[in-house]
GROMACS .gro file of C-alpha atoms in nm:
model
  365
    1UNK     CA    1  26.562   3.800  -2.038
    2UNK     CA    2  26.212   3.978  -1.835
    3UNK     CA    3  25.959   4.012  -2.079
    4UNK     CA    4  25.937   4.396  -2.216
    5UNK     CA    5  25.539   4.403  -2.131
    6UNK     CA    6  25.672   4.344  -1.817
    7UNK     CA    7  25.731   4.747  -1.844
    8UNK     CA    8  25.370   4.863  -1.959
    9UNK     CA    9  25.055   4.871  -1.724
   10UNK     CA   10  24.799   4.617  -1.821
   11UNK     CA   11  24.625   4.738  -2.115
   12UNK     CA   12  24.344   4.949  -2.019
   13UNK     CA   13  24.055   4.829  -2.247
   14UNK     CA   14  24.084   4.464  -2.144
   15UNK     CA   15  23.925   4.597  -1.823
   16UNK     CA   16  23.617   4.758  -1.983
   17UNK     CA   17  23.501   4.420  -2.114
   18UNK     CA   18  23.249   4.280  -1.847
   19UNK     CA   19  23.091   4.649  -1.876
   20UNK     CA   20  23.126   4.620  -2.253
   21UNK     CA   21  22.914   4.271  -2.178
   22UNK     CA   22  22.652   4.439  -1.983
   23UNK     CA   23  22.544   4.691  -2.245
   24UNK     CA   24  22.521   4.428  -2.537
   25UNK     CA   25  22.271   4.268  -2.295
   26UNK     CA   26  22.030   4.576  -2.360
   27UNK     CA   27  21.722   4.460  -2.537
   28UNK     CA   28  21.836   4.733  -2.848
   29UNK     CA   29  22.141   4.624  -2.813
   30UNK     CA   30  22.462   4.834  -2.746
   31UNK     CA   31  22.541   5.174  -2.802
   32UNK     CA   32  22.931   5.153  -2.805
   33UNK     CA   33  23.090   5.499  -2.748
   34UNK     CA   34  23.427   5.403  -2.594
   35UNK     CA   35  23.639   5.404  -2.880
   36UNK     CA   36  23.691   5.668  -3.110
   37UNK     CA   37  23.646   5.460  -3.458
   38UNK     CA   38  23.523   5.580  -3.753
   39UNK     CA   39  23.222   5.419  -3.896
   40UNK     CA   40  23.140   5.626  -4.167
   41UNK     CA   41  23.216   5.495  -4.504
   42UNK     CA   42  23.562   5.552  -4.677
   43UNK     CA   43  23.490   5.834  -4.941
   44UNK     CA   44  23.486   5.700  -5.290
   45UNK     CA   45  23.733   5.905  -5.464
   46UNK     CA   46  23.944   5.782  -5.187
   47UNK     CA   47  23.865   5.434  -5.247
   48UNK     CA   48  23.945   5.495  -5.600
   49UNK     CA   49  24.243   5.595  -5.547
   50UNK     CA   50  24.354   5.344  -5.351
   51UNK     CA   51  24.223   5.058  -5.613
   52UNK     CA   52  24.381   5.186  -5.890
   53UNK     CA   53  24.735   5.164  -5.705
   54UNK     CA   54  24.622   4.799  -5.640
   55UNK     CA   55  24.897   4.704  -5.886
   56UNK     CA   56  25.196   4.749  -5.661
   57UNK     CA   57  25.466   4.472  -5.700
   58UNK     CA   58  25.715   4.655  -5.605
   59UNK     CA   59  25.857   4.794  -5.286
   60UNK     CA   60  25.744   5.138  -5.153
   61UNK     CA   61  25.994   5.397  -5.054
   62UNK     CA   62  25.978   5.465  -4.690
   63UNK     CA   63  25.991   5.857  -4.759
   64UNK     CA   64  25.712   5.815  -5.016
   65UNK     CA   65  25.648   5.884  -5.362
   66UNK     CA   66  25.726   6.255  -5.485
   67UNK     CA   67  25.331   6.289  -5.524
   68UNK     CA   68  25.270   6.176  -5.161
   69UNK     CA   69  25.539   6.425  -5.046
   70UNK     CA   70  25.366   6.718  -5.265
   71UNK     CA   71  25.059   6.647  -5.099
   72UNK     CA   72  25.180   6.676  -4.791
   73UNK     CA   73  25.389   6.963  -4.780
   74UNK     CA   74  25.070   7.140  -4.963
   75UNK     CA   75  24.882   7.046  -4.708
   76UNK     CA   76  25.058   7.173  -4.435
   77UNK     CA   77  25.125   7.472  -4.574
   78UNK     CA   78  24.739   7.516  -4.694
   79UNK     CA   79  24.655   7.373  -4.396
   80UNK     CA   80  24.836   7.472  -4.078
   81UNK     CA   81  24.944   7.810  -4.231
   82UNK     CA   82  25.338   7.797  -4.314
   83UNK     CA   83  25.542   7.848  -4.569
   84UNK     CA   84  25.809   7.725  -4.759
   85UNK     CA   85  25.818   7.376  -4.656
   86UNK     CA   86  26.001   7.103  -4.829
   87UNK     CA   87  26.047   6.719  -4.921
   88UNK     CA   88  26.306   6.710  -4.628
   89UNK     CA   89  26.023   6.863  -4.377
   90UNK     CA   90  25.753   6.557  -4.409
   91UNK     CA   91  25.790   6.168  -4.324
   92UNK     CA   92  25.484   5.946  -4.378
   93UNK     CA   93  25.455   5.655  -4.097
   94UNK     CA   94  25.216   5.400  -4.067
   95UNK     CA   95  24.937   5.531  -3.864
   96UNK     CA   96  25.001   5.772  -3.582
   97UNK     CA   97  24.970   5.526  -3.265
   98UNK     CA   98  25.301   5.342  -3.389
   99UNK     CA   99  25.496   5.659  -3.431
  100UNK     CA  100  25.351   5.781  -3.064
  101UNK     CA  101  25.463   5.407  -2.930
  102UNK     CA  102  25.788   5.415  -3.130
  103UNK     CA  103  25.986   5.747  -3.142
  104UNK     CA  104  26.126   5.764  -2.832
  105UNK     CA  105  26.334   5.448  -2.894
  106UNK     CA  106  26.381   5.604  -3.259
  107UNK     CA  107  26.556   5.851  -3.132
  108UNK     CA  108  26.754   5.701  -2.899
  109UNK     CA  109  26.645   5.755  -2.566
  110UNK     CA  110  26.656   5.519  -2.304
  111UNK     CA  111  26.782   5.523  -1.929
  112UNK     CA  112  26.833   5.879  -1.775
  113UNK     CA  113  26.663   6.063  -2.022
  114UNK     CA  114  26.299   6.175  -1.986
  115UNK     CA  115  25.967   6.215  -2.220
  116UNK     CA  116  25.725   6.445  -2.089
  117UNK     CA  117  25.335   6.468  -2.179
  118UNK     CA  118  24.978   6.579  -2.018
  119UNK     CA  119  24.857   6.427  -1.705
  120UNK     CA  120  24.560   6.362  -1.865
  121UNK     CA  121  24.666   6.221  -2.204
  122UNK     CA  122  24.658   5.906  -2.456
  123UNK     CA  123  24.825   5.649  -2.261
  124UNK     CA  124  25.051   5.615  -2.550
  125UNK     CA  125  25.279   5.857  -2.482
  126UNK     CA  126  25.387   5.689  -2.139
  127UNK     CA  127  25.402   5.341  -2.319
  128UNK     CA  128  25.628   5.497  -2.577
  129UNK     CA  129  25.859   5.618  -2.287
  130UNK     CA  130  25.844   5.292  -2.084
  131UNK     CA  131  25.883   5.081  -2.430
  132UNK     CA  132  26.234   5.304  -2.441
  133UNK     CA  133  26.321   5.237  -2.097
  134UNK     CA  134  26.305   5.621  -2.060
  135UNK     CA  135  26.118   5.802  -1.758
  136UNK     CA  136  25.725   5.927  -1.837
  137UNK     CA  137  25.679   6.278  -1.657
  138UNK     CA  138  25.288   6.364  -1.644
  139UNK     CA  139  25.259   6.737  -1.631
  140UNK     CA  140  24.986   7.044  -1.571
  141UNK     CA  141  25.196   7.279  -1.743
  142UNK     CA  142  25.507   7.249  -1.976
  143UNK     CA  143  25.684   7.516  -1.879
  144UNK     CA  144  25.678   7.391  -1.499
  145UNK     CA  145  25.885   7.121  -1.603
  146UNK     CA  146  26.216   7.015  -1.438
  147UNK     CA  147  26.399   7.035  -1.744
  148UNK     CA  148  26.703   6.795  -1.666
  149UNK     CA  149  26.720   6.504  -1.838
  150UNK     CA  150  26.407   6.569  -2.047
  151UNK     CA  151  26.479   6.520  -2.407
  152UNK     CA  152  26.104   6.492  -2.561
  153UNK     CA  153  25.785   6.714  -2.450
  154UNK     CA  154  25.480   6.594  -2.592
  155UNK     CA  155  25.200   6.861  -2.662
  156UNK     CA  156  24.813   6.715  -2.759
  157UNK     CA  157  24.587   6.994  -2.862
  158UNK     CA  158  24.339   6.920  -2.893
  159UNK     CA  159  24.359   6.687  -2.645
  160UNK     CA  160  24.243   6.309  -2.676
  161UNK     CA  161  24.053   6.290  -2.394
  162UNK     CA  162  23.978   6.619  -2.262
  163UNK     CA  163  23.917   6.799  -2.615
  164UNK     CA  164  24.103   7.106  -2.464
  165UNK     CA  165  24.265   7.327  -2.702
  166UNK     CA  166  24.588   7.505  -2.637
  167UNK     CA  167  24.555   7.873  -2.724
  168UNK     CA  168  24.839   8.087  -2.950
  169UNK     CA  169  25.006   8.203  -2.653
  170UNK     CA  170  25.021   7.852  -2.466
  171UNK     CA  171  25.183   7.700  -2.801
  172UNK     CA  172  25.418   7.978  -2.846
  173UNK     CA  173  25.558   7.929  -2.442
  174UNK     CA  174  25.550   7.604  -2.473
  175UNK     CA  175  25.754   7.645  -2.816
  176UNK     CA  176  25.992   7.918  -2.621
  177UNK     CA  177  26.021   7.717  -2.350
  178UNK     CA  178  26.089   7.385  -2.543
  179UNK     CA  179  26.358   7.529  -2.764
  180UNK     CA  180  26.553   7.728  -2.447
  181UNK     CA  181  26.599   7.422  -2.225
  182UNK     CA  182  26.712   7.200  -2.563
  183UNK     CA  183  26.396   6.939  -2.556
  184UNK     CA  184  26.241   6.835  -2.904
  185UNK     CA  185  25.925   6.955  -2.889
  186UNK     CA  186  25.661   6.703  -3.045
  187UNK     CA  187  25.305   6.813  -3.077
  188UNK     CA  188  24.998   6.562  -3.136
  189UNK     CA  189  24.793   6.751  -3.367
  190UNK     CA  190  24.577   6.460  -3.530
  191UNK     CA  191  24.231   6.612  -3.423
  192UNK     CA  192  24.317   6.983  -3.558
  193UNK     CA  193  24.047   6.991  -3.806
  194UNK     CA  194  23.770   6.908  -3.556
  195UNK     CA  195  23.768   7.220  -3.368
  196UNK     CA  196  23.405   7.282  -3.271
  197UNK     CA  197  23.395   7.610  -3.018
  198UNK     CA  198  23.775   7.707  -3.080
  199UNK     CA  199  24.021   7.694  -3.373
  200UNK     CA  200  24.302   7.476  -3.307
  201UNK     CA  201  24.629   7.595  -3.455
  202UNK     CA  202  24.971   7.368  -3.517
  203UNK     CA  203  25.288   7.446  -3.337
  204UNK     CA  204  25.414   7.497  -3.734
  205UNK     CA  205  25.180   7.813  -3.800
  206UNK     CA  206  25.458   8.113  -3.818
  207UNK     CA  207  25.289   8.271  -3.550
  208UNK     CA  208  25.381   7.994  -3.293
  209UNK     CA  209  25.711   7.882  -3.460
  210UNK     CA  210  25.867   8.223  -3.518
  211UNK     CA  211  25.928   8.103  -3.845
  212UNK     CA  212  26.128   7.804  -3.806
  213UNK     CA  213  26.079   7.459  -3.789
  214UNK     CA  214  26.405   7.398  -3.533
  215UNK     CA  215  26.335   7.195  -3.287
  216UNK     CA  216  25.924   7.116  -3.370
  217UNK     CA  217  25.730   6.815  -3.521
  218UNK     CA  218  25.398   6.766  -3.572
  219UNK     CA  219  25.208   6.452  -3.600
  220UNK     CA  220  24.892   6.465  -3.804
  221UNK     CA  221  24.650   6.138  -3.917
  222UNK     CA  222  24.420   6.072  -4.168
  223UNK     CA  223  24.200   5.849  -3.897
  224UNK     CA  224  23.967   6.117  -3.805
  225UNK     CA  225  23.955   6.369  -4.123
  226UNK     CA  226  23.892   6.090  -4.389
  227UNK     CA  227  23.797   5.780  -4.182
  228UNK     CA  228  24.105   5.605  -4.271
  229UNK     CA  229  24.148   5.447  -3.957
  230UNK     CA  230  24.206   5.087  -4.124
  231UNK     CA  231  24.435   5.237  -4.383
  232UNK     CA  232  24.716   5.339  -4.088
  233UNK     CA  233  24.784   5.642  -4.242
  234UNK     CA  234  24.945   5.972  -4.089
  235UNK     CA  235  25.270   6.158  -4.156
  236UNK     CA  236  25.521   6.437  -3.937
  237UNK     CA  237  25.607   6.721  -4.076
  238UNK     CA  238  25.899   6.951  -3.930
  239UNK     CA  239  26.251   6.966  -3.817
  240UNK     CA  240  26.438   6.836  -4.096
  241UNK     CA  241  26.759   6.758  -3.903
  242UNK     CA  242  26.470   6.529  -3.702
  243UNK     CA  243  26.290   6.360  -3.990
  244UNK     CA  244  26.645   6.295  -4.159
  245UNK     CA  245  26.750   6.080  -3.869
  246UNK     CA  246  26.390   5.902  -3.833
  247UNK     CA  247  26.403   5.871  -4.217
  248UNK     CA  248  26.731   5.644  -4.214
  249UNK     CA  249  26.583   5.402  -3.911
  250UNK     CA  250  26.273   5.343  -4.043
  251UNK     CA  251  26.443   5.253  -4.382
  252UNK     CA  252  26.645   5.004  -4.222
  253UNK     CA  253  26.339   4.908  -4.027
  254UNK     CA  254  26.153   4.837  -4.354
  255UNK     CA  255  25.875   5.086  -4.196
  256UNK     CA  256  25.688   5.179  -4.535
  257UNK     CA  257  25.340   5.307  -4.576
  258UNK     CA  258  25.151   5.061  -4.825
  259UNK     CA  259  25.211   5.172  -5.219
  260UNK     CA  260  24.782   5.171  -5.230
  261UNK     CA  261  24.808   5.389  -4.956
  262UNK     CA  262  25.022   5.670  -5.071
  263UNK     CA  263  24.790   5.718  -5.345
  264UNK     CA  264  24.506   5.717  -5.135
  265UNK     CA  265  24.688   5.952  -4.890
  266UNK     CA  266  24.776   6.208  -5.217
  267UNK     CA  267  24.331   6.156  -5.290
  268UNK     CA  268  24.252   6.246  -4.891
  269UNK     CA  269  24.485   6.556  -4.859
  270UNK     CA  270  24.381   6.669  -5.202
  271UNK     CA  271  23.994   6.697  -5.143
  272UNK     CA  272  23.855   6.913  -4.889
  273UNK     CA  273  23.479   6.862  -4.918
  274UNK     CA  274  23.515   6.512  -4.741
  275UNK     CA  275  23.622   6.632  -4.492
  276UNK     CA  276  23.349   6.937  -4.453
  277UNK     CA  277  23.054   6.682  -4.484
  278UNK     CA  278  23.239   6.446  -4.214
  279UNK     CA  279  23.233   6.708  -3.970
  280UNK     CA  280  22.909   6.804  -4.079
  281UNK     CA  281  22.796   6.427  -3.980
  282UNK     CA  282  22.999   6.478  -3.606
  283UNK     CA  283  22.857   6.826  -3.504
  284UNK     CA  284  22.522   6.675  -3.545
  285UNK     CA  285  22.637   6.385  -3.330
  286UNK     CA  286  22.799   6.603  -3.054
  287UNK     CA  287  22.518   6.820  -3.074
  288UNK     CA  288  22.296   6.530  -2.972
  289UNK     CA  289  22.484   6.349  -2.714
  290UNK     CA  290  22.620   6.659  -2.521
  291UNK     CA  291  22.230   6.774  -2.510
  292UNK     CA  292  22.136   6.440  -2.328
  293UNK     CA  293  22.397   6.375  -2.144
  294UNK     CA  294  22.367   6.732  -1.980
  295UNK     CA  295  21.989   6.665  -1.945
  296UNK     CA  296  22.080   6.320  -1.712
  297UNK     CA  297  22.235   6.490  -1.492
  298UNK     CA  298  22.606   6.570  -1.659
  299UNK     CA  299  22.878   6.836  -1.684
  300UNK     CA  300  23.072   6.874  -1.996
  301UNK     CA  301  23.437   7.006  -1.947
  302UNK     CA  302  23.628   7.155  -2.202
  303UNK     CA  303  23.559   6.894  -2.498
  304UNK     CA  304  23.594   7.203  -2.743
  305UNK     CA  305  23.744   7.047  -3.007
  306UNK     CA  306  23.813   6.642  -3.127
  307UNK     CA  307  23.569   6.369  -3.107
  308UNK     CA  308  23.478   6.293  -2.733
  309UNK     CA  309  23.251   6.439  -2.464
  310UNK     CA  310  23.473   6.491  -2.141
  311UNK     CA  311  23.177   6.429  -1.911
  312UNK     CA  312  23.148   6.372  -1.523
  313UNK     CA  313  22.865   6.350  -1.250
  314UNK     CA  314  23.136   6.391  -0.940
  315UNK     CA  315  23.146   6.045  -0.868
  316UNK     CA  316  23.420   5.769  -0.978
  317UNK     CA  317  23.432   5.702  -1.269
  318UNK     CA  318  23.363   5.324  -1.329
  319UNK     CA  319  23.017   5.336  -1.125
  320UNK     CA  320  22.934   5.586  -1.422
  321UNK     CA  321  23.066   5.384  -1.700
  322UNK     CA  322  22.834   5.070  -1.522
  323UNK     CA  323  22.548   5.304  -1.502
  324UNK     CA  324  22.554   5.351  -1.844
  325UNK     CA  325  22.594   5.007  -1.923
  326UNK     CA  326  22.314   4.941  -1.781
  327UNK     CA  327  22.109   5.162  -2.049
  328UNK     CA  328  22.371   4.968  -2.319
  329UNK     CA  329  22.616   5.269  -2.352
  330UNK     CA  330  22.969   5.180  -2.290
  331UNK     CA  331  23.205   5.471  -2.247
  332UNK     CA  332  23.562   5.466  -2.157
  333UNK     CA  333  23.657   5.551  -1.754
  334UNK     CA  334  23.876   5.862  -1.719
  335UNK     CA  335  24.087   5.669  -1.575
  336UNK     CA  336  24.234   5.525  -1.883
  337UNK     CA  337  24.404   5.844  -1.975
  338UNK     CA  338  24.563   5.940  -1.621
  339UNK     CA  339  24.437   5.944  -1.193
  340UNK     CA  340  24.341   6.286  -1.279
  341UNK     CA  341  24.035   6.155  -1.500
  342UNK     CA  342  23.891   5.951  -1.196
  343UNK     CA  343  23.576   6.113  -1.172
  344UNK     CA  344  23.533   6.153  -1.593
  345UNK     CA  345  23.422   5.949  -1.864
  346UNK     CA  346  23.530   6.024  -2.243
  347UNK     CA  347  23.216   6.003  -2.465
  348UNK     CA  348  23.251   5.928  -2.819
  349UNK     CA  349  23.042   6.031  -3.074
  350UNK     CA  350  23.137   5.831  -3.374
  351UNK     CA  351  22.889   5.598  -3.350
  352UNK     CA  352  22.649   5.598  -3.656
  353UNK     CA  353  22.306   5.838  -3.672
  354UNK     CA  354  22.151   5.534  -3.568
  355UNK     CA  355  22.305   5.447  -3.259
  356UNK     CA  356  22.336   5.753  -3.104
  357UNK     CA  357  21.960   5.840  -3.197
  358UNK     CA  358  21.972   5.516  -2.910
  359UNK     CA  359  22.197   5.675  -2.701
  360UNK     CA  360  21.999   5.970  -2.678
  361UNK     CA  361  21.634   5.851  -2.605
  362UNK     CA  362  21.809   5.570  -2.328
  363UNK     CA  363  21.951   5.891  -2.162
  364UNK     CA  364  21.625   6.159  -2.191
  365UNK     CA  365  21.374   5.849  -2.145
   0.00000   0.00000   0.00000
């Protein structure tokens, strides 16, 4: 039986490593802005929440407790703007990179049929297809699709890496388009609250959906918003016909957020001033970086929205990530996220004050 990496590219960040040994060689040390991690500290009312469902013998229900799925169907609906949604229209899942990876196998796809996302995406999306044995179709534009055979079209806005942000009529075609050729459409929205010079919108709003959930999903994380990264939590919330079916699997799959993390996940979604001083703590950070990176020499592209810089200087994009190791800054190459991002690098700014007060005087010095 051939192994089923045998399907995957070689995972990217393995290659970064002798850069990632270069900039810890920097007498300050490194500045590492590759990876898009939270460092900030959990909130406490958060972490309170989650303690005091430390008691938690039992099994967890894969659809969640009733309070989980009140909290999330108020927060979409406070949120992302629609109305009326239900139990049936959320699903919790354990973190949004295993849902990305898993779904097209989840819903059956496989040989002959084909899953459709941005050139320049996560690479995720492509593994998720190839971990199906379905065909990954990079696009420009969604609606210039080949629509044969293509069962699932992935939107990302905004975008991880680019930070683009699709605008209300680029949604609502995409929607249109989606929902006349039969594909589910399945929109990465895990970075909506970090808009920074647009305001992203969900593919739920009424104004994009006409309404109706038929056909759409959205995928939103708590990662990013609440610096639960090492909690793996994240939820969908849609098409209930869709959500059913991945309801059923995932019970026989035993997939089931952590008990302590429901509860924390019901604290997050409740509280709103967390999330206002987080992006409070970011803005500064962008703010900083995107000043000195443009001052060495540097072109910011879209980057709009999310947590990255989408930076180039016109050359490839590996003799700027070793440039930059050389002052101790690791980035990640464009070229993780598609051959379109050759000449890029995607600058992250959730590295601590500290850090990127580094980052900044190694680039301006």
């Amino acid at each position: 039986m051939p192994p089923v990496s045998a399907r995957l590219p070689v995972f990217p960040w393995d290659r970064l490593e002798p850069y990632k040994a270069t900039a810890a060689a920097h007498p300050d040390g490194i500045v590492d802005l590759s990876v898009g991690t939270p460092v900030d500290p959990v909130p406490e009312l958060i972490r309170t929440a989650l303690a005091g469902a430390a008691d938690s013998p039992g099994y967890p229900t894969v659809w969640g407790t009733p309070a989980l799925r009140d909290a999330l169907t108020g927060w979409v609906e406070r949120r992302l703007g629609a109305r009326g949604v239900t139990h049936t229209q959320v699903l919790p899942v354990i973190g949004s990179k295993e849902l990305v990876a898993s779904l097209p196998a989840q819903l059956g796809l496989g040989p002959g049929d084909k899953v459709a996302f941005p050139r320049l995406a996560y690479p995720t999306y492509e593994v998720g297809a190839r971990l199906a044995g379905a065909e990954p179709v990079p696009y420009d534009e969604p609606t210039d699709l080949d629509p044969a055979g293509l069962k699932l079209l992935w939107l990302n806005s905004p975008s991880n890496p680019t930070g683009r942000v699709l605008s209300r009529d680029e949604l609502r075609a995409a929607v249109e388009w989606a929902r006349a050729h039969g594909a589910l459409l399945v929109s990465d929205e895990c970075y909506l609250e970090l808009g920074w010079e647009a305001d992203p919108m969900s593919v739920l709003h009424p104004d994009i959906s006409g309404g109706s959930f038929d056909g759409l999903v959205a995928v939103h994380s708590l990662s990013k918003r609440s610096n639960l990264a090492g909690y793996r939590a994240a939820f969908l919330a849609g098409d209930e016909s869709v959500l059913g079916e991945l309801l059923k699997i995932r019970k026989h799959g035993g997939m089931i957020v952590p008990a302590p993390v429901q509860a924390a996940t019901v604290a997050a979604l409740g509280d709103d001033k967390h999330v206002a001083e987080q992006r409070e703590r970011y803005e500064a950070r962008r703010a900083a970086l995107r000043g000195a990176l443009q001052g060495h020499g540097f072109r910011i592209e879209h980057s709009e929205a999310s947590l990255y810089l989408w930076a180039t200087r016109d050359e490839p994009c590996w003799d700027t990530v070793g440039a930059l190791a050389e002052l101790g800054i690791l980035v990640a190459p464009g070229e993780f996220y598609g051959p379109a991002g050759g000449a890029y690098v995607r600058v992250a700014f959730t590295a601590t004050d500290e850090r990127v007060a580094a980052a900044v005087r190694r680039l301006t010095a």
